[in-house]
Coordinates of C-alpha atoms and ligand atoms in Angstrom, one line a residue:
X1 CA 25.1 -2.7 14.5
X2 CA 22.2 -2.1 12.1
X3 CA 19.1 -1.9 12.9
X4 CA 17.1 -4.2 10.9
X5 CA 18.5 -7.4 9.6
X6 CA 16.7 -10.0 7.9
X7 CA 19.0 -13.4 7.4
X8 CA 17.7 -16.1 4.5
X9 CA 14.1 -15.3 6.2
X10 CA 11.3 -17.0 4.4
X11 CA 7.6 -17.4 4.5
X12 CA 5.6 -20.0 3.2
X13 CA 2.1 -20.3 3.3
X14 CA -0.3 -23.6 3.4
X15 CA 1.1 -26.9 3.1
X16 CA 2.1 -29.8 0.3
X17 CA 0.9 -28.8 -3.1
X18 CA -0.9 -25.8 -2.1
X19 CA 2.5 -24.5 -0.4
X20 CA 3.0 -20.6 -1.6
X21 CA 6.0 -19.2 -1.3
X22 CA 5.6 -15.6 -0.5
X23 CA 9.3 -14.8 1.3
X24 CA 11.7 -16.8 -0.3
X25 CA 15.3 -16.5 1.2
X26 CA 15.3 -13.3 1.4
X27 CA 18.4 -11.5 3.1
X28 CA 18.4 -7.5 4.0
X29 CA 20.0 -5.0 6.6
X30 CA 18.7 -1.5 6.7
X31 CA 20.2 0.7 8.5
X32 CA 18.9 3.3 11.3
X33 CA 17.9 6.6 9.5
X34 CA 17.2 4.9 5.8
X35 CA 13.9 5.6 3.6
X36 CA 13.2 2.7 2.1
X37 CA 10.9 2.8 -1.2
X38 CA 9.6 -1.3 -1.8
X39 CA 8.5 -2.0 -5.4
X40 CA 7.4 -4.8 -7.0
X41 CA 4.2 -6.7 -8.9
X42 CA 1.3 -7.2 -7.2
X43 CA 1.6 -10.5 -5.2
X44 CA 5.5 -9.9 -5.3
X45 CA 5.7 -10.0 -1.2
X46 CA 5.5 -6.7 -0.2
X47 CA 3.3 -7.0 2.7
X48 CA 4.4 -10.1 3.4
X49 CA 7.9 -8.3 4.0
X50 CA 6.6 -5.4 5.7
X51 CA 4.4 -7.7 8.3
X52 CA 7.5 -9.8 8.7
X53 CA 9.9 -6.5 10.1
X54 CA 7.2 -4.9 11.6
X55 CA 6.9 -7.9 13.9
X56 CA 3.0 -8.7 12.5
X57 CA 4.2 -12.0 11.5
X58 CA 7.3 -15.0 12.1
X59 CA 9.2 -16.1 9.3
X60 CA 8.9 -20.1 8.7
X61 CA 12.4 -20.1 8.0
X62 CA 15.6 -17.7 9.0
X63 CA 16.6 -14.8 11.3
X64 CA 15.2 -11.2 12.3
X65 CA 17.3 -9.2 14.3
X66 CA 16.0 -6.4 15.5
X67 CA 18.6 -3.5 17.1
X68 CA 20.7 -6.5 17.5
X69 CA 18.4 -8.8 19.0
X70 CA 17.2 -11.7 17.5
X71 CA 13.5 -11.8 17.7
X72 CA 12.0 -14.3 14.7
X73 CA 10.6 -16.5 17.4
X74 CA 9.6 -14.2 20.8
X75 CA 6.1 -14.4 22.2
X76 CA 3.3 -13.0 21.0
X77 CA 3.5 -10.8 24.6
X78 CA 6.9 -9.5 23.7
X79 CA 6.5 -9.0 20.0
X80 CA 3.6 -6.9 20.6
X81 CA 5.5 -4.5 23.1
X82 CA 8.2 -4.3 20.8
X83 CA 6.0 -3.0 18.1
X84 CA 4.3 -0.4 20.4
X85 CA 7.6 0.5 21.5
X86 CA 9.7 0.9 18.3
X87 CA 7.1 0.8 15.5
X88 CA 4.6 2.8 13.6
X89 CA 2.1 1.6 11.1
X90 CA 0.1 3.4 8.4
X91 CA -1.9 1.1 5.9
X92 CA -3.6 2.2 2.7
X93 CA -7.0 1.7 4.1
X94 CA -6.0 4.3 7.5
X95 CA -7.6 1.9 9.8
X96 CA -9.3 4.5 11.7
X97 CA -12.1 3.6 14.3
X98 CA -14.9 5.8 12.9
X99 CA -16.9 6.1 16.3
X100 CA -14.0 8.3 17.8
X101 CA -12.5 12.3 16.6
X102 CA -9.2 12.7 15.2
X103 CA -7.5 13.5 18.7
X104 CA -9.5 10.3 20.4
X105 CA -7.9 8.2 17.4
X106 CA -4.4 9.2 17.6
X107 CA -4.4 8.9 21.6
X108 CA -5.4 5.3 21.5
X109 CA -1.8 4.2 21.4
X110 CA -0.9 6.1 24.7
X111 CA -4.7 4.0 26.3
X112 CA -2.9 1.0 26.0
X113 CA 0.2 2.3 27.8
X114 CA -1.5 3.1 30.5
X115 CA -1.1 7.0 30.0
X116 CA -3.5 9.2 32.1
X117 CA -6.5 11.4 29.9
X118 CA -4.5 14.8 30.2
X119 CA -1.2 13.5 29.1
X120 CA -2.7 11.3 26.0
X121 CA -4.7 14.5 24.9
X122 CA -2.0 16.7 25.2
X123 CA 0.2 14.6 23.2
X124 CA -2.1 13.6 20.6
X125 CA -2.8 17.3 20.3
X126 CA 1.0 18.2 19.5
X127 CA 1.3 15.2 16.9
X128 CA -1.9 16.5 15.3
X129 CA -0.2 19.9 15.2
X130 CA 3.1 18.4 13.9
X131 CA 0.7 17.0 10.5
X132 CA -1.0 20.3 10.4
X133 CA -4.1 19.4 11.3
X134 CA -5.2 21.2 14.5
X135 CA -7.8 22.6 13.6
X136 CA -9.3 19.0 12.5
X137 CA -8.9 17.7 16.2
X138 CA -12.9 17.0 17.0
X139 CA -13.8 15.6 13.3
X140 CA -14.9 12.4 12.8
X141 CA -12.9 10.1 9.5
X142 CA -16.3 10.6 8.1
X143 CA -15.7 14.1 8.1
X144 CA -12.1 14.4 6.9
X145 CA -11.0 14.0 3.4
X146 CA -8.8 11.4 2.5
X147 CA -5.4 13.1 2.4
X148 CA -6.5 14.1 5.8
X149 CA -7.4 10.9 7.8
X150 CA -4.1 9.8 6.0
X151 CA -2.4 12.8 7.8
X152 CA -4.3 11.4 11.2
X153 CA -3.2 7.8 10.6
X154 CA 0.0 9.1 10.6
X155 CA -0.1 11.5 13.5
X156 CA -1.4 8.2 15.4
X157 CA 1.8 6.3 14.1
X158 CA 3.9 8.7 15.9
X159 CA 2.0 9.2 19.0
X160 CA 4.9 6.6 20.6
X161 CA 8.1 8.4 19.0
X162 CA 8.7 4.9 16.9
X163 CA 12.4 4.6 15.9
X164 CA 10.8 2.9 12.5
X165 CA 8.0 3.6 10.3
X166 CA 6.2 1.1 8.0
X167 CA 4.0 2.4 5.6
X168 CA 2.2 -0.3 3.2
X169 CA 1.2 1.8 0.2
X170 CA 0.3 5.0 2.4
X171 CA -1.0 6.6 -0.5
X172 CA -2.7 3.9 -2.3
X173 CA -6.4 5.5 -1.4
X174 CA -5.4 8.8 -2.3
X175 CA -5.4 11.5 -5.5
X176 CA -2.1 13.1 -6.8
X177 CA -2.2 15.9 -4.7
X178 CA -3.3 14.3 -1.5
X179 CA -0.6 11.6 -2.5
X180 CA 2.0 14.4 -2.2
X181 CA 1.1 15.9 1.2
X182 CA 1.4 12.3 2.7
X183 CA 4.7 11.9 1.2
X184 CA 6.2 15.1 2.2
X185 CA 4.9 14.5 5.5
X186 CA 6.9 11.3 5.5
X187 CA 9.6 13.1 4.0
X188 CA 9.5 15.7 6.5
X189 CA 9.7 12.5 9.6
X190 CA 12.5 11.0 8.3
X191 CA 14.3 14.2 7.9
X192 CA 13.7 14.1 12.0
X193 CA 15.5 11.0 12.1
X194 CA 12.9 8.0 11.7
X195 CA 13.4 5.4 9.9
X196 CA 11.0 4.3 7.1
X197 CA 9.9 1.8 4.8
X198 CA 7.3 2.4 2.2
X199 CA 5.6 0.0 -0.2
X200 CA 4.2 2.1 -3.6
X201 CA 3.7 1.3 -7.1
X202 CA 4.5 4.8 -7.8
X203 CA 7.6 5.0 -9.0
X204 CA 7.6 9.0 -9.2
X205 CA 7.1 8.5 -4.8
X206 CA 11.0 6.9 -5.0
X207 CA 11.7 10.6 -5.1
X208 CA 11.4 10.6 -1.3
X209 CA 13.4 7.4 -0.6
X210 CA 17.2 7.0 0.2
X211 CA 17.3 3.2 -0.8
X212 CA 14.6 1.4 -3.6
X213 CA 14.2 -2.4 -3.1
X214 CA 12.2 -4.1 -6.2
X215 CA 10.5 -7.6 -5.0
X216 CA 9.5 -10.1 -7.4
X217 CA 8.0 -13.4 -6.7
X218 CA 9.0 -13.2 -3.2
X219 CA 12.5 -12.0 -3.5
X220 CA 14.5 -8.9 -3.4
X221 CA 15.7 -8.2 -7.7
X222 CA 17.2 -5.0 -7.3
X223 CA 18.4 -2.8 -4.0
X224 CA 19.3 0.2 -5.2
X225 CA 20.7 3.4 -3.1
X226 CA 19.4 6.8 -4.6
X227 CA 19.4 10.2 -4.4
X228 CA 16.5 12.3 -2.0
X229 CA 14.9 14.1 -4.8
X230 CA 15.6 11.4 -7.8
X231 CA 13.7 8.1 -8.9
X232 CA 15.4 5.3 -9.0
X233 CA 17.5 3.8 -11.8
X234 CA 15.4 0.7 -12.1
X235 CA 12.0 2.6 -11.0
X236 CA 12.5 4.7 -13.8
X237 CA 12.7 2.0 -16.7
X238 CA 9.4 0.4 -14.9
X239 CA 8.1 4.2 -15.4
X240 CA 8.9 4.1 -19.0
X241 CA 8.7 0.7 -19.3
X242 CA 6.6 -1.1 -22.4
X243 CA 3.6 -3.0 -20.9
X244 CA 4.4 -6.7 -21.7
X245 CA 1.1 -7.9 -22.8
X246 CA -0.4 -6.8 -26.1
X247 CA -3.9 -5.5 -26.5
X248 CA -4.3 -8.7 -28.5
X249 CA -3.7 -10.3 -25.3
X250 CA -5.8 -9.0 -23.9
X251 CA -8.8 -9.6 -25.6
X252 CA -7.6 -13.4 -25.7
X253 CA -8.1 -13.1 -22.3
X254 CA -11.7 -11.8 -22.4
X255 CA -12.7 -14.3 -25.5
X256 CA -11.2 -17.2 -23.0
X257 CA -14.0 -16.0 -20.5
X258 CA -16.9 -15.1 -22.9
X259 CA -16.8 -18.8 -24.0
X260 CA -19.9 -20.7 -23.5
X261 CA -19.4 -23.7 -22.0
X262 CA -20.8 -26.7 -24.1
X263 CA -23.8 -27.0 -21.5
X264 CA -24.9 -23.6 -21.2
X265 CA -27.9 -23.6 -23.6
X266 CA -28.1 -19.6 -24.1
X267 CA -29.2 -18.8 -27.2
X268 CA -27.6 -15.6 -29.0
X269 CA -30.0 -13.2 -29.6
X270 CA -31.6 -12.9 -33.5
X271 CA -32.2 -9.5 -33.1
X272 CA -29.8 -7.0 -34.2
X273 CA -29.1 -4.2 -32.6
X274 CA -29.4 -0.8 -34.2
X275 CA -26.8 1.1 -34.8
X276 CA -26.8 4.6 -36.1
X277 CA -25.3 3.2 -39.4
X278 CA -28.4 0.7 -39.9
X279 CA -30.5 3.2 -38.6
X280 CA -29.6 5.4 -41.2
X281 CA -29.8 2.6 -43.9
X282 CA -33.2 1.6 -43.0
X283 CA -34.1 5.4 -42.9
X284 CA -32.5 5.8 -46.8
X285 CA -34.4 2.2 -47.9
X286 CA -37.9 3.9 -46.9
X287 CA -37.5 7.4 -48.3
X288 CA -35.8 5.6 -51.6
X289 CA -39.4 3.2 -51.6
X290 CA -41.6 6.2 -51.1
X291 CA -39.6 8.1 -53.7
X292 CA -40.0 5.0 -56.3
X293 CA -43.7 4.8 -55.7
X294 CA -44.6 8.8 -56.2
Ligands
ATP301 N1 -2.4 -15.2 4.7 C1 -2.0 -15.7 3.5 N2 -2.3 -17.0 3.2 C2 -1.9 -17.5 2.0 N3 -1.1 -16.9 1.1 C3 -0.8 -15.6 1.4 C4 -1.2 -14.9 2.6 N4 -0.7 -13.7 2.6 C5 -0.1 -13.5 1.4 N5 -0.1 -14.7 0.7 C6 0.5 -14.9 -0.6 O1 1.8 -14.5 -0.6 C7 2.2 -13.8 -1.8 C8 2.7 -12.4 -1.5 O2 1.6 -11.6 -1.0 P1 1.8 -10.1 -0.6 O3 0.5 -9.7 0.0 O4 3.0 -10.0 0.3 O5 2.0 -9.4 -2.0 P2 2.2 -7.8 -2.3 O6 3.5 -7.7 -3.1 O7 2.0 -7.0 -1.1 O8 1.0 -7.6 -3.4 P3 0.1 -6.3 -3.6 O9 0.9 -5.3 -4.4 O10 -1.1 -6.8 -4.4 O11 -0.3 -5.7 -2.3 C9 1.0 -13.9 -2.7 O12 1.1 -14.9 -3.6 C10 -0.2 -14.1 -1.7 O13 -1.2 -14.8 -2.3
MG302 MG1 0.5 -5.6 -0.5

């Protein structure tokens, strides 16, 4: 039995005309103890796919089954105890509360389970040790860098021992070496058995993924098992690949904007500017006039 299996599931969002299609038939099983690197443009369905298994959302059409029950169309009451139960969730932006310290923050999870003060602290404690940050356990996000209330998002993600991870570009906020601490932390999780699914447009983070799915407009283009340690075949010609849009392009783009409309009465200016080229003409056409008239 696998563990995640999504059957023709779709999403479509709004109605008639404006109907978008952000899901579109889109069929994948991923099995327990997988990384899972998601690529894909901007607006490909990422998210939309990540919401979807981690239970945030319903597909309009098809089936989830989840540890081989179906569970597209449970309650709102049992989807959300599933997704305490069996998921963790670490978003680019950390949604920490700001008000409370890095061990108050990664408890909160065990508050709404109804554990007592000693055995949330205690926990949260250990999970804060387990991403190295013990010694941040009274800081505030404010007072954390960003690598770091990454690290606490993710201690908080694991304060429920979730089977399955879902990170949706966990290192999107975050600088090349703070980008790599997150990752290996990751790394370091599913080598402990979770199972995780990260969106990135890094293709250099496939390195740390088992499996690389590419979206594009709403559907899965490649799926693509890979070695720990290598990037992917197709991630690597994205790395390398050619932008398609020329820097003429480009600037066609910007002229389209820059147009003035036919009503807007702005004037250009008469006045030119001065440049250190006409500066240094006007400069030459004086000393040349006072040389002429000596
Ligand atoms: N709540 C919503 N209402 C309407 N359309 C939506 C909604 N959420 C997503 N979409 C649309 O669904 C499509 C997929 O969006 P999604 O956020 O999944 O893309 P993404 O691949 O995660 O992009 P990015 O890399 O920019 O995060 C987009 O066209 C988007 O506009
Ligand atoms: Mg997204």
């Amino acid at each position: 039995m696998s563990l995640i299996e999504l059957k023709d599931v779709s999403k479509l969002y709004g109605f008639g005309d404006a109907t978008s299609v952000a899901l579109d038939e889109v069929n994948l099983t991923i099995e327990s103890g997988e990384c899972v690197a998601v690529m894909g443009p901007s607006g490909s369905g990422k998210s939309t796919l990540m919401n979807m298994i981690g239970l945030l959302d319903h597909p309009t059409h098809g089936d989830y089954v989840l540890n081989g029950k179906r569970v597209s169309h449970i309650s709102v009451t049992r989807r959300a105890k599933i997704r305490r139960d069996k998921i963790g969730f670490i978003f680019q932006s950390f949604n920490l509360l700001g008000r409370l310290t890095a061990l108050e923050n990664v408890a909160l999870p065990l508050l709404y389970k109804g554990f007592p003060t000693s055995k949330r602290n205690h926990i949260a404690r250990t999970m804060l040790e387990r991403v190295g940050l013990h010694d941040r356990t009274y800081y505030y996000p404010r007072q954390l860098s960003g690598g770091q209330t990454q690290c606490v998002a993710i201690a908080r993600a694991l304060v429920n021992s979730p089977e399955i991870i879902i990170a949706d570009e966990p290192t999107g906020n975050l600088d090349t070496e703070s980008s790599r601490l997150v990752m290996e932390l990751l790394g370091e999780i599913h080598k402990s058995g979770n199972t995780i699914i990260f969106v990135t447009h890094n293709p250099e983070l496939t390195r740390y993924a088992t499996r690389v799915v590419y979206m594009q407009d709403g559907a899965i283009k490649y799926d693509e098992q890979t070695k720990l340690g290598e990037v992917g075949t197709y991630a690597r010609k994205v790395m390398y690949a050619v932008p398609d849009t020329t820097e003429e392009d480009d600037l066609a783009g910007v002229s389209v904007l820059m147009k003035v409309r036919k009503d807007d009465t702005v004037k250009p200016s008469t006045k030119r500017k001065r440049t250190p080229a006409r500066r240094k003409a006007r400069l030459t056409r004086s000393e040349d006039g006072r040389k002429a008239q000596s």
